[in-house]
CSV table of C-alpha atoms and ligand atoms in Angstrom, one decimal:
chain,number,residue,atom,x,y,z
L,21,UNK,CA,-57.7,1.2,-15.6
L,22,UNK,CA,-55.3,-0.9,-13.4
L,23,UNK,CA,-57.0,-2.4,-10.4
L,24,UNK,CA,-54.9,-0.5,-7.6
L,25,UNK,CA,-55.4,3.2,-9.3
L,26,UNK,CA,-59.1,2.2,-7.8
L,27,UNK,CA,-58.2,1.7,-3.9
L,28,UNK,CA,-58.7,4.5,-2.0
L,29,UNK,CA,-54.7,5.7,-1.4
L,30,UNK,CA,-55.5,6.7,2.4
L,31,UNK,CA,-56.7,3.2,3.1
L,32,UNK,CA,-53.7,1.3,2.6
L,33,UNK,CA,-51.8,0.7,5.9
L,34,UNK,CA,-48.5,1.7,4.5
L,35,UNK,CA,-48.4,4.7,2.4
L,36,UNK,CA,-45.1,5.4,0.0
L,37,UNK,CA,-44.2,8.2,1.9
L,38,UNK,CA,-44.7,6.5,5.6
L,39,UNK,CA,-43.3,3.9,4.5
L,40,UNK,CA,-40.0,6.2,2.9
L,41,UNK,CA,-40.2,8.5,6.4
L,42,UNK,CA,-39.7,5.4,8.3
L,43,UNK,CA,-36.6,3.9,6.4
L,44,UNK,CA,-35.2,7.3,6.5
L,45,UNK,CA,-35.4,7.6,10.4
L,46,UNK,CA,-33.8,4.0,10.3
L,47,UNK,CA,-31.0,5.2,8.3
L,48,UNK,CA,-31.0,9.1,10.6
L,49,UNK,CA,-30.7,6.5,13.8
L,50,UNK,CA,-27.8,4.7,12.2
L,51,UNK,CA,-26.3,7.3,10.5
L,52,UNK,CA,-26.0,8.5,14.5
L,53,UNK,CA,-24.8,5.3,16.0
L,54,UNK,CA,-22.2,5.0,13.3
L,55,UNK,CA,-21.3,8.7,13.8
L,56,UNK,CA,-20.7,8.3,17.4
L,57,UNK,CA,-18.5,5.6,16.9
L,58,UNK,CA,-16.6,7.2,14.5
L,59,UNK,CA,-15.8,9.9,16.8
L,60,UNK,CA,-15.5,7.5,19.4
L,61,UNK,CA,-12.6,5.7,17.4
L,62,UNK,CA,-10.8,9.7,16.9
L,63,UNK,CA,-10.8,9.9,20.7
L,64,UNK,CA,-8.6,6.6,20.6
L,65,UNK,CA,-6.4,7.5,17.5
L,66,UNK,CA,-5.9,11.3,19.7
L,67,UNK,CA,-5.2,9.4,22.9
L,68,UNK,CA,-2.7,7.4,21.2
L,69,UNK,CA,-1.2,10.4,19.5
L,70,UNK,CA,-1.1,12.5,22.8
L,71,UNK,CA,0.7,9.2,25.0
L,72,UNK,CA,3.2,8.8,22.1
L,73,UNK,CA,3.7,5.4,22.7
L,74,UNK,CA,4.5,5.4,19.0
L,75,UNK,CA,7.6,7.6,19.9
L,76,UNK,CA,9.4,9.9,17.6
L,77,UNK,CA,8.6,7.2,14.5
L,78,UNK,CA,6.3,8.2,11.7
L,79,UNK,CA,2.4,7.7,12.4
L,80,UNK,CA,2.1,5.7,9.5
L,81,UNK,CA,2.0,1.8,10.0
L,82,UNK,CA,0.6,0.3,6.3
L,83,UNK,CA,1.0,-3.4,7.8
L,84,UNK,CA,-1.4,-2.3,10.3
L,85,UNK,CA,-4.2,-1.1,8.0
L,86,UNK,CA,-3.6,-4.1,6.2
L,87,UNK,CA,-4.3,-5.9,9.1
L,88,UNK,CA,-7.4,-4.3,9.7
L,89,UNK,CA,-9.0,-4.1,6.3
L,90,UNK,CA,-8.3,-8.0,5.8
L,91,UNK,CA,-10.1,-9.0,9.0
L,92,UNK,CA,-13.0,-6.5,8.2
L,93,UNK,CA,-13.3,-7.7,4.5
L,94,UNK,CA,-13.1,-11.3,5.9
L,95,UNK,CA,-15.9,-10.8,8.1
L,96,UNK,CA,-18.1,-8.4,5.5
L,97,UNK,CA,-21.4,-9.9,4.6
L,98,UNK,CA,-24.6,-8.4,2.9
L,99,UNK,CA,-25.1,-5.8,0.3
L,100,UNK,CA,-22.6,-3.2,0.8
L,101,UNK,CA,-19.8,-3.8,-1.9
L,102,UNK,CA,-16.5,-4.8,-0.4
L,103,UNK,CA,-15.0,-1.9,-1.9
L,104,UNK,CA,-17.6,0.2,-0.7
L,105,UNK,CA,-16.3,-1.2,2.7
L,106,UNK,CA,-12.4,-0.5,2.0
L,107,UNK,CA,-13.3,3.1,0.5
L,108,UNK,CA,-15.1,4.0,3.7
L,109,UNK,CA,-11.8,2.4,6.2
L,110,UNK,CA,-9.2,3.8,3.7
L,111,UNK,CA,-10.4,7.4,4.6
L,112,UNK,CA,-10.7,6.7,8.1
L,113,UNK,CA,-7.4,5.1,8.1
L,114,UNK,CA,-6.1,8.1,6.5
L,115,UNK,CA,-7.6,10.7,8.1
L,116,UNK,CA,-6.3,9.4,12.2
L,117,UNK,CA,-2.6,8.7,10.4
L,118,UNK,CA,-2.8,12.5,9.4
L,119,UNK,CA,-4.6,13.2,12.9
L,120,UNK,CA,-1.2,12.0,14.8
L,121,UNK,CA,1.0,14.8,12.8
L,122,UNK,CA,1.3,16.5,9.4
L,123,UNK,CA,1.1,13.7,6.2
L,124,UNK,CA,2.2,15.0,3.0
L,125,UNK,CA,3.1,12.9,0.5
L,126,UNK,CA,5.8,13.7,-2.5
L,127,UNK,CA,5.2,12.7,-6.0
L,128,UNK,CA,6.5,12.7,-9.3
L,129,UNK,CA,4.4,15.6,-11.5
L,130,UNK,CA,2.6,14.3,-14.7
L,131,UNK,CA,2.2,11.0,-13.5
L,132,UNK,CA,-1.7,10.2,-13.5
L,133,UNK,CA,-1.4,7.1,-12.5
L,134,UNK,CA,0.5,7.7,-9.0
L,135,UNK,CA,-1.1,10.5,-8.3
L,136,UNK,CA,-4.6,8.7,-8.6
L,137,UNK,CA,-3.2,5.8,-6.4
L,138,UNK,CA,-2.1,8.3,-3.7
L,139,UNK,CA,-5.4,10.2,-3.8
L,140,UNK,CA,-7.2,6.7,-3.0
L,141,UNK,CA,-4.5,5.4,-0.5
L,142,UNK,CA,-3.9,8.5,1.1
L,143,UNK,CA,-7.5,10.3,0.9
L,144,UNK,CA,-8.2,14.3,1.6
L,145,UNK,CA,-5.7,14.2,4.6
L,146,UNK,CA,-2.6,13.8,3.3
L,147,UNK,CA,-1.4,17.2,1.6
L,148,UNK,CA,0.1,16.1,-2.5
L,149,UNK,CA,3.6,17.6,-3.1
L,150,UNK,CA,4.5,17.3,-7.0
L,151,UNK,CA,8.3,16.9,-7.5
L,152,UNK,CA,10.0,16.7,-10.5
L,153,UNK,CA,10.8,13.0,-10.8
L,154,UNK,CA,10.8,9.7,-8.5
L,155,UNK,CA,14.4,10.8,-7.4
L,156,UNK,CA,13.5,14.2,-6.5
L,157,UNK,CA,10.3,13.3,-4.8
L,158,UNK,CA,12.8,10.7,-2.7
L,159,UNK,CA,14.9,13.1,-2.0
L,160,UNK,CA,11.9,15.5,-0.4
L,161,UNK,CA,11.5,12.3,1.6
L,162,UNK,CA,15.2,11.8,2.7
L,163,UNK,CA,15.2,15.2,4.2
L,164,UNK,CA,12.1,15.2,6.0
L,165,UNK,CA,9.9,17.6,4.0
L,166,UNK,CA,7.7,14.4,2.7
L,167,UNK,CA,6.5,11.4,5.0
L,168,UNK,CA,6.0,8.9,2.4
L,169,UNK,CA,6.6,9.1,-1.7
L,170,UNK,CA,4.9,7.4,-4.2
L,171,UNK,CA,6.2,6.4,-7.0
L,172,UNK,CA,5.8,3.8,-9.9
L,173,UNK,CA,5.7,0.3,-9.7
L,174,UNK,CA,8.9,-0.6,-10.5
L,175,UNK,CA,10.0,-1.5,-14.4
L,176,UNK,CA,13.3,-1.4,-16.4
L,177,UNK,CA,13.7,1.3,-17.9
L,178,UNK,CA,12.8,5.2,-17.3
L,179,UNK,CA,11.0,6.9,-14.5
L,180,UNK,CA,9.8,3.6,-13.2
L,181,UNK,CA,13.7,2.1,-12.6
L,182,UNK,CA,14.0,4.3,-9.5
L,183,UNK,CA,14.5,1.2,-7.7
L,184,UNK,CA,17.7,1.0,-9.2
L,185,UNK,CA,18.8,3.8,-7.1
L,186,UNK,CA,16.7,3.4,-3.9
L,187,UNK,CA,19.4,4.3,-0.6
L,188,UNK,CA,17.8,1.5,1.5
L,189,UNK,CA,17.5,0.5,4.1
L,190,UNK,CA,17.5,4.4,4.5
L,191,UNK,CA,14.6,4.6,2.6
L,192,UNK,CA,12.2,1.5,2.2
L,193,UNK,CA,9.3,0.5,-0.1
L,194,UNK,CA,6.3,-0.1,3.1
L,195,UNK,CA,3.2,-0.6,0.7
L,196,UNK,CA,2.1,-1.7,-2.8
L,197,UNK,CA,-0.9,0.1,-4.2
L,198,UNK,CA,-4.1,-0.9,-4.2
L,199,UNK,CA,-4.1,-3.3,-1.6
L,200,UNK,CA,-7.5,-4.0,-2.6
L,201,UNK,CA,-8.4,-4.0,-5.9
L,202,UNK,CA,-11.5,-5.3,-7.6
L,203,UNK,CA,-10.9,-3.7,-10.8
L,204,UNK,CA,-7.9,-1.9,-12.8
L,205,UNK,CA,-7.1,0.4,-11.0
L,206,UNK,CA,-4.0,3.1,-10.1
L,207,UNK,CA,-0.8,1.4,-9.5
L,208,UNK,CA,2.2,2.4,-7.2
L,209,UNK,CA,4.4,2.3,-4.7
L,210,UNK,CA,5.0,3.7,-1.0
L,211,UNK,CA,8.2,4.8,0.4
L,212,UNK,CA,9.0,6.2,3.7
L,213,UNK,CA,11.8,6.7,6.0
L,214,UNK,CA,10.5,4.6,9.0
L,215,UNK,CA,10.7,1.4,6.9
L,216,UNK,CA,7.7,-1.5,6.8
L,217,UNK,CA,6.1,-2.9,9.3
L,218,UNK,CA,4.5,-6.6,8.9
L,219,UNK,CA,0.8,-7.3,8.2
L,220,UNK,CA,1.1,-11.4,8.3
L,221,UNK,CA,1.3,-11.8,4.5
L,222,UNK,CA,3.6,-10.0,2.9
L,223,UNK,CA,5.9,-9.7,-0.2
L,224,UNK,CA,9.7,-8.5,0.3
L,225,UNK,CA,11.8,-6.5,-2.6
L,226,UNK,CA,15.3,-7.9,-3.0
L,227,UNK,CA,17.9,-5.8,-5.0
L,228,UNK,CA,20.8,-7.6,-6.7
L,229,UNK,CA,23.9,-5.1,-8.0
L,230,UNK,CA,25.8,-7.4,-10.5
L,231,UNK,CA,29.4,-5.5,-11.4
L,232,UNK,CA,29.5,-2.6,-9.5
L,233,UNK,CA,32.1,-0.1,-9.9
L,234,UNK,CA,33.1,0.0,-13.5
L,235,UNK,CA,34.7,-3.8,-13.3
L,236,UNK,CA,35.1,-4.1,-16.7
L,237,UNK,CA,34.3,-8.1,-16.7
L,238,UNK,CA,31.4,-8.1,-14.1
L,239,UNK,CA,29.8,-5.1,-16.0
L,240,UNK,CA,29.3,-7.0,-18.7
L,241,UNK,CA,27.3,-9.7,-16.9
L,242,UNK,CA,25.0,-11.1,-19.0
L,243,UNK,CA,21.2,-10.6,-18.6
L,244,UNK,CA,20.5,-14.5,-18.7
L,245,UNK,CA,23.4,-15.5,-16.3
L,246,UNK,CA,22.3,-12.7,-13.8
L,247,UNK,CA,18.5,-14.1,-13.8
L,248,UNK,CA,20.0,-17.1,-13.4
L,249,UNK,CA,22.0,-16.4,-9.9
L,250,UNK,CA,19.2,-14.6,-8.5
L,251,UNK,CA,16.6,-18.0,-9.2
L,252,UNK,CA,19.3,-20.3,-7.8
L,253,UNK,CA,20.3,-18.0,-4.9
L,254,UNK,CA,16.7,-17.6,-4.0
L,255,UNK,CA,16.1,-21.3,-3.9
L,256,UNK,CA,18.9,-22.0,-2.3
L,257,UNK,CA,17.8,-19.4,0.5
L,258,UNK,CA,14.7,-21.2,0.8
L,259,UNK,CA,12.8,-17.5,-0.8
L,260,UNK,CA,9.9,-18.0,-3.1
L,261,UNK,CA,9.8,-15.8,-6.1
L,262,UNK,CA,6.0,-13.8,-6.7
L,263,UNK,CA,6.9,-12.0,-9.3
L,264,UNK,CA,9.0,-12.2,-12.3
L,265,UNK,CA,12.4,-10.7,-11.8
L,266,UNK,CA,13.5,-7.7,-13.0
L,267,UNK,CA,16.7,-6.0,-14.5
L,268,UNK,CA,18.0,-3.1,-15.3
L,269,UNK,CA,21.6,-1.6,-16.9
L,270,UNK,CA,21.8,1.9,-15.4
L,271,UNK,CA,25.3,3.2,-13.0
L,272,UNK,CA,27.5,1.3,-14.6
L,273,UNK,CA,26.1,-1.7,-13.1
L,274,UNK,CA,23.0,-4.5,-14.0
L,275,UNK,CA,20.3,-4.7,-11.4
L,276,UNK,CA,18.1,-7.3,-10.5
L,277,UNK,CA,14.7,-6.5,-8.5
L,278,UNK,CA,13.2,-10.0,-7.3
L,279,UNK,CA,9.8,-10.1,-5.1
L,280,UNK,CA,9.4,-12.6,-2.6
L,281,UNK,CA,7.1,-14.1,-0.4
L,282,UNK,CA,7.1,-13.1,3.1
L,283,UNK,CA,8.9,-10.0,4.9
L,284,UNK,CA,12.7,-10.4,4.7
L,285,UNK,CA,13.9,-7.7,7.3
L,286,UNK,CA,17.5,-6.9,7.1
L,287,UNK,CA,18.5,-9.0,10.1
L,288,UNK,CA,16.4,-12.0,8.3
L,289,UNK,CA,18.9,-15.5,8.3
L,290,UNK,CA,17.9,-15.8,4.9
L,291,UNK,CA,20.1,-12.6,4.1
L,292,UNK,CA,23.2,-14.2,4.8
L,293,UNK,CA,22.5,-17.3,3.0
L,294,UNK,CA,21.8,-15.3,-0.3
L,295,UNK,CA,25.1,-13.3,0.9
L,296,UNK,CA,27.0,-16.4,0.8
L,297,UNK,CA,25.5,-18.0,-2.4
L,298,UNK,CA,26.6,-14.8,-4.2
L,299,UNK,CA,29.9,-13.5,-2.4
L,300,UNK,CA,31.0,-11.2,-5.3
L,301,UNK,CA,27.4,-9.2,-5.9
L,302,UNK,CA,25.8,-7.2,-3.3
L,303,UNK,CA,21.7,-8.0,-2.3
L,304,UNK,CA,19.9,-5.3,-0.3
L,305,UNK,CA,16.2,-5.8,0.8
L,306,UNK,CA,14.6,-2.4,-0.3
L,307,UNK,CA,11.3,-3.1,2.3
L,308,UNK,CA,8.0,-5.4,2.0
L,309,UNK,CA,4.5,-4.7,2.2
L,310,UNK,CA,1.2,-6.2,2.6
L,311,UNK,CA,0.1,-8.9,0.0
L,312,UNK,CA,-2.6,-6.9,-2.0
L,313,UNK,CA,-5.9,-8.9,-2.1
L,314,UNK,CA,-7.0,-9.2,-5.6
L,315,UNK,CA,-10.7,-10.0,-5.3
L,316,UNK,CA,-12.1,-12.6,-7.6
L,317,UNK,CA,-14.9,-11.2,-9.3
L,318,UNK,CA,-15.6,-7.4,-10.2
L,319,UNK,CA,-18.2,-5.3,-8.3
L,320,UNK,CA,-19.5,-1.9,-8.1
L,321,UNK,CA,-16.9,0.4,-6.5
L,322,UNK,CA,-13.1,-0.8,-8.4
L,323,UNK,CA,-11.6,-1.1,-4.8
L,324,UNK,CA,-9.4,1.1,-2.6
M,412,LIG,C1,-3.8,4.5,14.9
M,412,LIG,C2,-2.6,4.1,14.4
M,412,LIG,O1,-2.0,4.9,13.5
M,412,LIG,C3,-2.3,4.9,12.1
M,412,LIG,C4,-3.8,4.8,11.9
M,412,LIG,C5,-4.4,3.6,12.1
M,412,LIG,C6,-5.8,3.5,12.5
M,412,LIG,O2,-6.6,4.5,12.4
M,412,LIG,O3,-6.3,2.4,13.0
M,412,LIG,C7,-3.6,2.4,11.9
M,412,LIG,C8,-2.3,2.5,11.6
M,412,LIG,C9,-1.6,3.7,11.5
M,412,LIG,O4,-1.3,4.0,10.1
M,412,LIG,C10,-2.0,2.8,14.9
M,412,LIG,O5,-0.8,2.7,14.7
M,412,LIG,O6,-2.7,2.0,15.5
């Protein structure tokens, strides 16, 4: 018989279940402090709301929450996965953005994949309304039933060339889903009405319309001279590229969807010197959004 099924169990200083009772009133004392800040931070987010010092604008500020979740992940330390950590502040986040006025979110029906990213961006709060496609789920958002859509992440062809269409700088693309991400996870994108608002690292969208308007010539533009044009007029402009770009054929036209670093507002210098490099085709910025942190190595959790 093992030597420690012999000690008395009464004489050891520490039994199991003292030892358990007292980690648990550890955790029951925490789980209070923790509590009351939580509510303490609710009494801020109200306070705010009631002041409105935000004005008539949209609650919502995604460059914010980036803001916040990259100075908490940078200062995160022990056991607690990192995307424990986001999981925990995404809800929060969520939860005093839907606090400050109604949140509902429109999105295209049948897409798993978007509606999974929204349900982890935008947590229990924020009330799912299923449209038929990304156009019709923009258009609940350009008349006000919808404070943000999401959508797919953009691509040529099919549902996912909404971008194509996109009536900036109406509407605007604000975030990138996940903006932490440890793990595949759901992909998407945010639009809303109120437009982006910078976090410090961000990425801008650039649309480029090549032969507009049923101009025979220009409509043909090739795909390789287009690509072309966008790479020298981005250089010239002194924009980076972080992505490869993108085109599409749809409305009689050829579009090209570039990303690139930094936030490009619509009064941003670097406008007009893209203007100027190509006078004949038009460039709209559809929006930027926080630089999603891709974390290095996987861990428990998959991310936000
Ligand atoms: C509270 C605000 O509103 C929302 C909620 C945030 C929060 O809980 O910290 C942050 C950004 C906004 O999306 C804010 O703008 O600071």
């Amino acid at each position: 018989m093992p030597e420690r099924m012999t000690a008395a169990p009464d004489a050891s200083p520490a039994a199991p279940e003292d030892a358990l009772a007292a980690l648990r009133g550890e955790i029951d004392a925490l789980d209070d402090a923790l509590h009351d800040l939580v509510m303490r931070r609710a009494d801020v987010v109200a306070r705010m709301a009631a002041s409105r010092v935000k004005g008539d604008a949209s609650s919502f500020r995604p460059g914010r929450e980036a803001t916040i979740l990259r100075r908490l992940l940078a200062r995160h330390s022990g056991p607690l996965p990192p995307a424990a950590l986001a999981r925990l502040w995404r809800e929060i986040l969520s939860a005093s953005n839907a606090m400050q006025g109604g949140f509902s979110v429109a999105l295209p029906e049948g897409d798993a994949e978007v509606y999974k990213a929204a349900r982890a961006r935008f947590g229990a709060m924020a009330a799912p309304d299923l449209r038929a496609g990304p156009e019709a789920a923009l258009a609940a958002l350009a008349e006000g039933v919808a404070q943000a859509a999401v959508l797919p992440v953009p691509a040529a062809e099919g549902a996912s060339a909404w971008w194509a269409g996109l009536d900036a700088p109406r509407l605007q693309v604000v975030a990138r889903l996940p903006f932490y991400a440890v793990a595949p996870v759901p992909r998407a994108m945010v639009v809303t009405r109120d437009g982006p608002d910078p976090s410090g690292d961000d990425r801008t969208l650039l649309r480029f319309a090549f032969g507009h308007g049923g101009d025979g010539a220009a409509g043909a533009a090739g795909a390789d001279e287009a690509l072309r044009a966008v790479a020298g007029a981005l250089r010239d402009a002194g924009l980076r590229p972080s992505a490869p770009t993108l085109l599409s054929r749809q409305h009689d036209a050829l579009w090209a969807l570039a990303e690139v670093e930094g936030a490009v507002a619509a009064d941003d210098a670097r406008l007009s010197a893209l203007r100027a490099r190509l006078p004949s085709n038009r460039v709209r910025p559809l929006g930027f959004y926080a630089t999603p942190i891709e974390a290095a190595a996987p861990d428990a959790g998959g991310g936000e």
